[in-house]
Coordinates of C-alpha atoms and ligand atoms in Angstrom, one line a residue:
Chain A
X1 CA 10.6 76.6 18.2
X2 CA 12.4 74.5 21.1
X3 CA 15.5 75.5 19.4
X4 CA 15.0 78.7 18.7
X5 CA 14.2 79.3 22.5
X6 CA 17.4 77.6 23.5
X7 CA 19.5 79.7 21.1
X8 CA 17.6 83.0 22.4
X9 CA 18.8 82.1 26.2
X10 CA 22.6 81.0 24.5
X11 CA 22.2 84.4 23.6
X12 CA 20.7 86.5 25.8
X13 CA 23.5 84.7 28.3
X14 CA 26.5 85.7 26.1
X15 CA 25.1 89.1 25.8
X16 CA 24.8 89.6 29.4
X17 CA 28.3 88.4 29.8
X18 CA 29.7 90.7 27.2
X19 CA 28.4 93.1 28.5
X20 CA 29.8 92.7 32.3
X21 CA 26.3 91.7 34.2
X22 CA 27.5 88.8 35.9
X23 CA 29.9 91.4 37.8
X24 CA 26.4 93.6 38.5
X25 CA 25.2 90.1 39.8
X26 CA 27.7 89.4 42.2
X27 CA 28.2 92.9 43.4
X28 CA 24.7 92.5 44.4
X29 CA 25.0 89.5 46.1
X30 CA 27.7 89.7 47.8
X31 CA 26.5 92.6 49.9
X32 CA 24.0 92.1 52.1
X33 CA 20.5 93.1 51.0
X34 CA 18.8 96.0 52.7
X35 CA 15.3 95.4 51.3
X36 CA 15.4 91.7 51.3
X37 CA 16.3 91.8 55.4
X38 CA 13.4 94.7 55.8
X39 CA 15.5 97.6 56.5
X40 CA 16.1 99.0 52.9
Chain B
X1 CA 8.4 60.4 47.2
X2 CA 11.3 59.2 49.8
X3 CA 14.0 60.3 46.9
X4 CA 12.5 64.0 46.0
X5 CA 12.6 64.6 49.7
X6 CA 16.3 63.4 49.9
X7 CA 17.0 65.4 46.3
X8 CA 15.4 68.7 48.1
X9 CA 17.1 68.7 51.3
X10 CA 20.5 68.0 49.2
X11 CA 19.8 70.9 46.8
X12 CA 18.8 73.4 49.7
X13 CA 22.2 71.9 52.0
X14 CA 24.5 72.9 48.8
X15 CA 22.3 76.0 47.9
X16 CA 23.5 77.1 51.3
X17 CA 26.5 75.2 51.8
X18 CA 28.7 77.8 53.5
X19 CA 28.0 77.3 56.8
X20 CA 30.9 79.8 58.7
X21 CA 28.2 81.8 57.8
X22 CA 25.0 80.8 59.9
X23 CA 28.0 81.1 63.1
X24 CA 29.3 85.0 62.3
X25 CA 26.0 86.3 60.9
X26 CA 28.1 87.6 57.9
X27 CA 27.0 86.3 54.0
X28 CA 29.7 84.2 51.7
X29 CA 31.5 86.7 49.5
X30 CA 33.1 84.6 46.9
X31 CA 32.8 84.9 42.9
X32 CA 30.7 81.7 42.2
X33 CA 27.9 84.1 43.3
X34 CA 27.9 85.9 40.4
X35 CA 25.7 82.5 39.1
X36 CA 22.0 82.5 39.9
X37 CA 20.5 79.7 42.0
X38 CA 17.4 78.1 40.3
X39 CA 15.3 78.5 42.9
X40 CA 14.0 80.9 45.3
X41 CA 17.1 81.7 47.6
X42 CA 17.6 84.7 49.4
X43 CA 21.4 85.7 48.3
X44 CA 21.5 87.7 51.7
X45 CA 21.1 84.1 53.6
X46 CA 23.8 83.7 55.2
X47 CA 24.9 80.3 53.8
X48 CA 23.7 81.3 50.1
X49 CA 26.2 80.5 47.9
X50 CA 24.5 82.4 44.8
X51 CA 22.2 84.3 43.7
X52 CA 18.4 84.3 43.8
X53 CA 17.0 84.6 40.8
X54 CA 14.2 87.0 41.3
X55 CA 16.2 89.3 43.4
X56 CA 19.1 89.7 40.8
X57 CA 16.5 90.6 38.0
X58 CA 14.8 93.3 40.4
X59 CA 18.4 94.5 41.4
X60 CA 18.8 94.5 37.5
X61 CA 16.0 96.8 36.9
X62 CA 16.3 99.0 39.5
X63 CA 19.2 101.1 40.7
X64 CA 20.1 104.4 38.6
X65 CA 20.6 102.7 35.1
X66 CA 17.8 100.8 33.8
X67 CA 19.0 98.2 31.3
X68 CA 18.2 95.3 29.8
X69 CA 18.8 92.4 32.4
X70 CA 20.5 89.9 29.5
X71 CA 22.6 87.9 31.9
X72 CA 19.9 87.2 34.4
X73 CA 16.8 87.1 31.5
X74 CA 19.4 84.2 29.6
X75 CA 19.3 82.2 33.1
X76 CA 15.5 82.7 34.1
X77 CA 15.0 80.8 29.6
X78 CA 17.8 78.3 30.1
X79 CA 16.2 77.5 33.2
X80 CA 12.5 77.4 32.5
X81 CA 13.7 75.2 29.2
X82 CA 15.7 72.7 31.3
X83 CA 13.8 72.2 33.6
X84 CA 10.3 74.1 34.1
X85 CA 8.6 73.8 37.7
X86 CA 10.4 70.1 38.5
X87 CA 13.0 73.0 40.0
X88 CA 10.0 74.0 42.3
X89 CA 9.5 70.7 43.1
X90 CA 12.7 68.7 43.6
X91 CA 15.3 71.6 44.2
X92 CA 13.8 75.1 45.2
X93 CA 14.8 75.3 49.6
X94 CA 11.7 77.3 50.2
X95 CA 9.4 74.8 48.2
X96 CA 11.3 72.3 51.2
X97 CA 10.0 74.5 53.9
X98 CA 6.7 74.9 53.0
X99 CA 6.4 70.9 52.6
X100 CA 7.6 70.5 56.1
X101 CA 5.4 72.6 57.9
X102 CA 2.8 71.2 55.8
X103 CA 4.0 67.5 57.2
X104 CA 2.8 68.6 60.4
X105 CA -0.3 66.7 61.6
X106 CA -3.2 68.8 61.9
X107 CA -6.6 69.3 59.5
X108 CA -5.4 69.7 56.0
X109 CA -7.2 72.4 53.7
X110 CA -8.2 71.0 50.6
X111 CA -7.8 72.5 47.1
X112 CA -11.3 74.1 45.3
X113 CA -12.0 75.9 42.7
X114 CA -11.2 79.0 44.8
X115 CA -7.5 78.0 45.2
X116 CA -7.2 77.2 41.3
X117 CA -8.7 80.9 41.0
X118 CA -6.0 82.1 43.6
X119 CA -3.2 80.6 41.7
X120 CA -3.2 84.0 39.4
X121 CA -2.1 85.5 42.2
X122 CA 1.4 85.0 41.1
X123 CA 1.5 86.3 37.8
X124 CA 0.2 89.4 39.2
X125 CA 2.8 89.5 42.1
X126 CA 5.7 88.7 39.4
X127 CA 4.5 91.3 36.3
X128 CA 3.4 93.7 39.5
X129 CA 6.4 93.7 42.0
X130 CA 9.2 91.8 39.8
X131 CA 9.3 94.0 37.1
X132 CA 6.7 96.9 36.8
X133 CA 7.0 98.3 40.5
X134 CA 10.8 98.7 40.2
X135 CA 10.6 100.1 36.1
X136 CA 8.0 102.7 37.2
X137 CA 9.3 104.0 40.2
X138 CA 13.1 104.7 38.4
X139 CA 10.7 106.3 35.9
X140 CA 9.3 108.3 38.8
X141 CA 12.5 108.8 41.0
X142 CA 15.3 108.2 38.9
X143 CA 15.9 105.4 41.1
X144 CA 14.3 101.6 41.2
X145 CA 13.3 99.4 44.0
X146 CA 13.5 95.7 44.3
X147 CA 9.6 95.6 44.9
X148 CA 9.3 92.2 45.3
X149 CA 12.1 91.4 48.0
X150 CA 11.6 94.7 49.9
X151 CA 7.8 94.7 50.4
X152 CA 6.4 90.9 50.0
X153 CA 9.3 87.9 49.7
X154 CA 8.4 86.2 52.8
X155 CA 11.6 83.4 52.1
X156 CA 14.0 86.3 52.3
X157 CA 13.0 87.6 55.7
X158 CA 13.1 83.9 56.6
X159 CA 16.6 82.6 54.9
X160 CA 18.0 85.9 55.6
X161 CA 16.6 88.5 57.9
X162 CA 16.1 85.9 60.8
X163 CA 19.4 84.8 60.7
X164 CA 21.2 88.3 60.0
X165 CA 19.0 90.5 62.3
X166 CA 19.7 87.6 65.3
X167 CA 23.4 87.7 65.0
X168 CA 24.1 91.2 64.0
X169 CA 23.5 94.6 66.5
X170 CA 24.3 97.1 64.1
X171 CA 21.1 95.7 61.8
X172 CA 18.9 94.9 64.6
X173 CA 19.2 98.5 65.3
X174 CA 18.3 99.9 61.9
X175 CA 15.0 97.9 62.4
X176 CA 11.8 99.8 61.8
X177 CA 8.2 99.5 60.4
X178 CA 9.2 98.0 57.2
X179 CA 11.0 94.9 59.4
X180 CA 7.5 94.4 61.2
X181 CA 5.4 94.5 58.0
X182 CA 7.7 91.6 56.5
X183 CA 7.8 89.7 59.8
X184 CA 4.3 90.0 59.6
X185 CA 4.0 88.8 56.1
X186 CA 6.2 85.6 57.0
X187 CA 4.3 85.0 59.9
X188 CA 0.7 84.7 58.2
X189 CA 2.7 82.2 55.5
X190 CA 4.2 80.5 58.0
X191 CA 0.7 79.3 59.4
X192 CA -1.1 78.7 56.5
X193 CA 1.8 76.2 55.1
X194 CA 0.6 74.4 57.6
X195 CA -2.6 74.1 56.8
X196 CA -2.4 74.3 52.9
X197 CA -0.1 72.8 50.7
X198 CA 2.8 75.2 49.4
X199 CA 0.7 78.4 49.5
X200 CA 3.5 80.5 48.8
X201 CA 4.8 78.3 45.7
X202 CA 0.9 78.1 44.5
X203 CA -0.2 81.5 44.5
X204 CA 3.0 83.9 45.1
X205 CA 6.1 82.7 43.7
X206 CA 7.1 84.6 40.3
X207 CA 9.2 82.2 39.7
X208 CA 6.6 79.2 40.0
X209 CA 4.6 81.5 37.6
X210 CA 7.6 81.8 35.5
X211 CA 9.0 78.2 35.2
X212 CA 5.4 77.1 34.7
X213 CA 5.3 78.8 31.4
X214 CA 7.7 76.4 30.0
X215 CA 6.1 73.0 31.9
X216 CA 5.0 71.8 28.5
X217 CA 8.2 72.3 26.7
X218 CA 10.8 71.6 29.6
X219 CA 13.5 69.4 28.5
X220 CA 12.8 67.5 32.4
X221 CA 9.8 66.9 34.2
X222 CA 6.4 65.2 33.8
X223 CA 4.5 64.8 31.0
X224 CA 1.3 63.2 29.8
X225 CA 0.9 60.7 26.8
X226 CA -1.6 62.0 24.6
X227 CA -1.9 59.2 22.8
X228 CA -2.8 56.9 26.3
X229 CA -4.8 59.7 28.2
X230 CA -8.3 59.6 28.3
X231 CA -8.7 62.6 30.8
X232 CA -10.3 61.0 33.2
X233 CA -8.8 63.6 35.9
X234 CA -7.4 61.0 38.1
X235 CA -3.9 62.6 37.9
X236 CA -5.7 66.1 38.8
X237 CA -7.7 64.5 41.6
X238 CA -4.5 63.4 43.0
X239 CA -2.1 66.0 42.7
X240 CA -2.5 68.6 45.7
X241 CA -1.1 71.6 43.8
X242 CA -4.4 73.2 41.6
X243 CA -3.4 71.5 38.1
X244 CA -6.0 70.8 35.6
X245 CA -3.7 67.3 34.1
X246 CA -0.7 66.3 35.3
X247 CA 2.3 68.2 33.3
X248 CA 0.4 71.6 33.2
X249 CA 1.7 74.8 34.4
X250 CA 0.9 74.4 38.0
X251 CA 2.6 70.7 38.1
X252 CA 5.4 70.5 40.4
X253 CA 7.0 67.2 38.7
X254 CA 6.8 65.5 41.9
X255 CA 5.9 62.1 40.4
X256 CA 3.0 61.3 42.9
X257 CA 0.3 60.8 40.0
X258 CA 2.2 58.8 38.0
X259 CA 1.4 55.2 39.7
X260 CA -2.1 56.4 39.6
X261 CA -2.8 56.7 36.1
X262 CA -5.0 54.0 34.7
X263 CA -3.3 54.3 31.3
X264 CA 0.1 55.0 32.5
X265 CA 0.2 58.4 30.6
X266 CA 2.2 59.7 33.0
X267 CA 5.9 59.9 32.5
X268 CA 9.1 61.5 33.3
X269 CA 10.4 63.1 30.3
X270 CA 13.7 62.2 31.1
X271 CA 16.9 64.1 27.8
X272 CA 17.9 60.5 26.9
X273 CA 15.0 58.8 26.5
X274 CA 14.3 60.8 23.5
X275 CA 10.7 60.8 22.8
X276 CA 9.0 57.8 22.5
X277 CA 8.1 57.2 26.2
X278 CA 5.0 55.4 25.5
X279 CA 7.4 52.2 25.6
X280 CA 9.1 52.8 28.4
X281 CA 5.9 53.9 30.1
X282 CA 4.3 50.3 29.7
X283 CA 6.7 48.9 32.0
Ligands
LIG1 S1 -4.8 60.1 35.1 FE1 -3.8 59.5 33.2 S2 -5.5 59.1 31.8 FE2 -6.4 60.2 33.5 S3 -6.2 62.4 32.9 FE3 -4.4 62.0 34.0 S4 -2.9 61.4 32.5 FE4 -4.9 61.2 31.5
LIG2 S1 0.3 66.6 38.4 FE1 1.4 64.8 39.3 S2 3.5 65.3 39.1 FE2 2.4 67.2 38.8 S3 2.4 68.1 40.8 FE3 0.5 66.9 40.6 S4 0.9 64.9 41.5 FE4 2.9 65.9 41.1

């Protein structure tokens, strides 16, 4: 079960980066956030 | 604990280790960012040097596309697996805060059954403002919000809106009602943590709620010998966050049970001791 989990979030990681996230991440937070300052 | 509180004030330095930052009012820009802190760490403060958790996930389900967040979904499970809540208690920068304020000597507010019942509170908040609030409203506008971090998330008005709003006109200006409500939001946390013990990590924090789901299972972090306990509730009576046994879903890691135990239960599951900690418990 432990296993399993840890190979879901292997996956789940390796998908996200195939897919580009991490560069939706960063773009994010890089700029500074409207709604997290109150003003969004 | 003199080493947690050493081991929490290290995490939250490097967390927001770019300092150049605190003295323009302007927030670090480089690519390590793209990585998500573990704990809750406003990516707008101005030292941040990566990204918080709950608001990437929020950012990942709002905007105009709504997709699955894999990236930041893989992090939140490698995380809560590694780790569970010890990241609440030894490395999350707001946990620090609220522990500080709470150092300050006045009356204390002691835990009841009515803060055990309050503790829900988070899972509502995260299923509520983390992910249904901004789903629904793309489904309702074409567009989603970050809930959570726009309405409630008392850390980021403190990590980042303090520090931006001081230091920068141009934001100060585009101030309005929203600004007050989450000023006023901070406020009210900011007294009760010093009355109760981490009120914002006990009965707010998705992630708390979150990580807590994999306490029992986390590769670090306290746990209980089954074969020693006799659940006699000293770890419980202890403990000042609302856990039922040490190593539960509410249970920070923080260790301060552990000597207390009459049966040394109470252990540190540590990746190389493997599992038989009974032994290593004895001494
Ligand atoms: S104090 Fe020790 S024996 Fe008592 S309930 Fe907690 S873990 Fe079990
Ligand atoms: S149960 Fe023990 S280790 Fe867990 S938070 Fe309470 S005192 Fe700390």
């Amino acid at each position: 079960m432990k296993k399993g989990l840890y190979l879901i979030a292997v996956m789940l990681l390796l998908a996200g980066l195939y897919r580009g996230e991490e560069q939706m991440v960063l773009k994010k937070a890089v700029t500074i956030c409207l709604e997290c300052i109150g003003i969004g | 604990m003199a080493s947690r509180k050493i081991i929490q004030s290290f995490s939250a330095f490097v967390c927001n280790i770019y300092l150049p930052g605190f003295a323009n009012g302007h927030i670090y820009q480089g690519g390590i960012k793209a990585l998500c802190l573990p704990g809750l760490n406003c990516y707008s403060c101005p030292g941040a040097i990566g990204a918080c958790p709950v608001g990437a996930l929020q950012s990942a389900l709002s905007g105009t596309v709504l997709r699955f967040p894999f990236y930041v979904m893989g992090t939140f499970l490698a995380f809560g697996l590694l780790f569970g809540r010890l990241i609440c208690g030894w490395l999350c920068p707001f946990g620090l805060v609220q522990e500080m304020l709470f150092g300050l000597p006045t009356r204390k507010m002691q835990k009841s059954h009515f803060t055990a019942r309050l503790c829900s509170l988070k899972y509502l908040l995260g299923i509520g403002l983390v992910v249904l609030a901004p789903v629904l409203l793309y489904a309702a506008q074409g567009i989603g919000e970050p809930a959570f971090c726009e309405y409630f998330c008392p850390a980021g008005t403190l990590e980042a809106a303090v520090p931006l709003l001081s230091m920068n006109d141009d934001l100060w200006a585009a101030a309005g009602w929203l600004t007050v409500w989450k000023f006023f939001i901070l406020s009210v946390f900011l007294v009760i943590m010093v009355f109760v013990y981490r009120p914002f990590c006990r009965f707010a924090c998705p992630l708390g709620a979150w990580y807590g789901l994999f306490n029992r299972q986390a590769a670090l972090g306290i746990a209980v010998d089954e074969q020693r306990c006799t659940h006699c509730g000293q770890c419980a009576a202890v403990c000042r966050m609302d856990v039922r046994i040490a190593g539960d879903p509410e249970c920070i890691s923080c260790g301060a049970c552990r000597p207390i135990c009459p049966e040394h239960a109470v252990y540190f599951r540590k990746l190389w001791y493997g599992k038989n900690m009974a032994e290593v418990n004895k001494n």
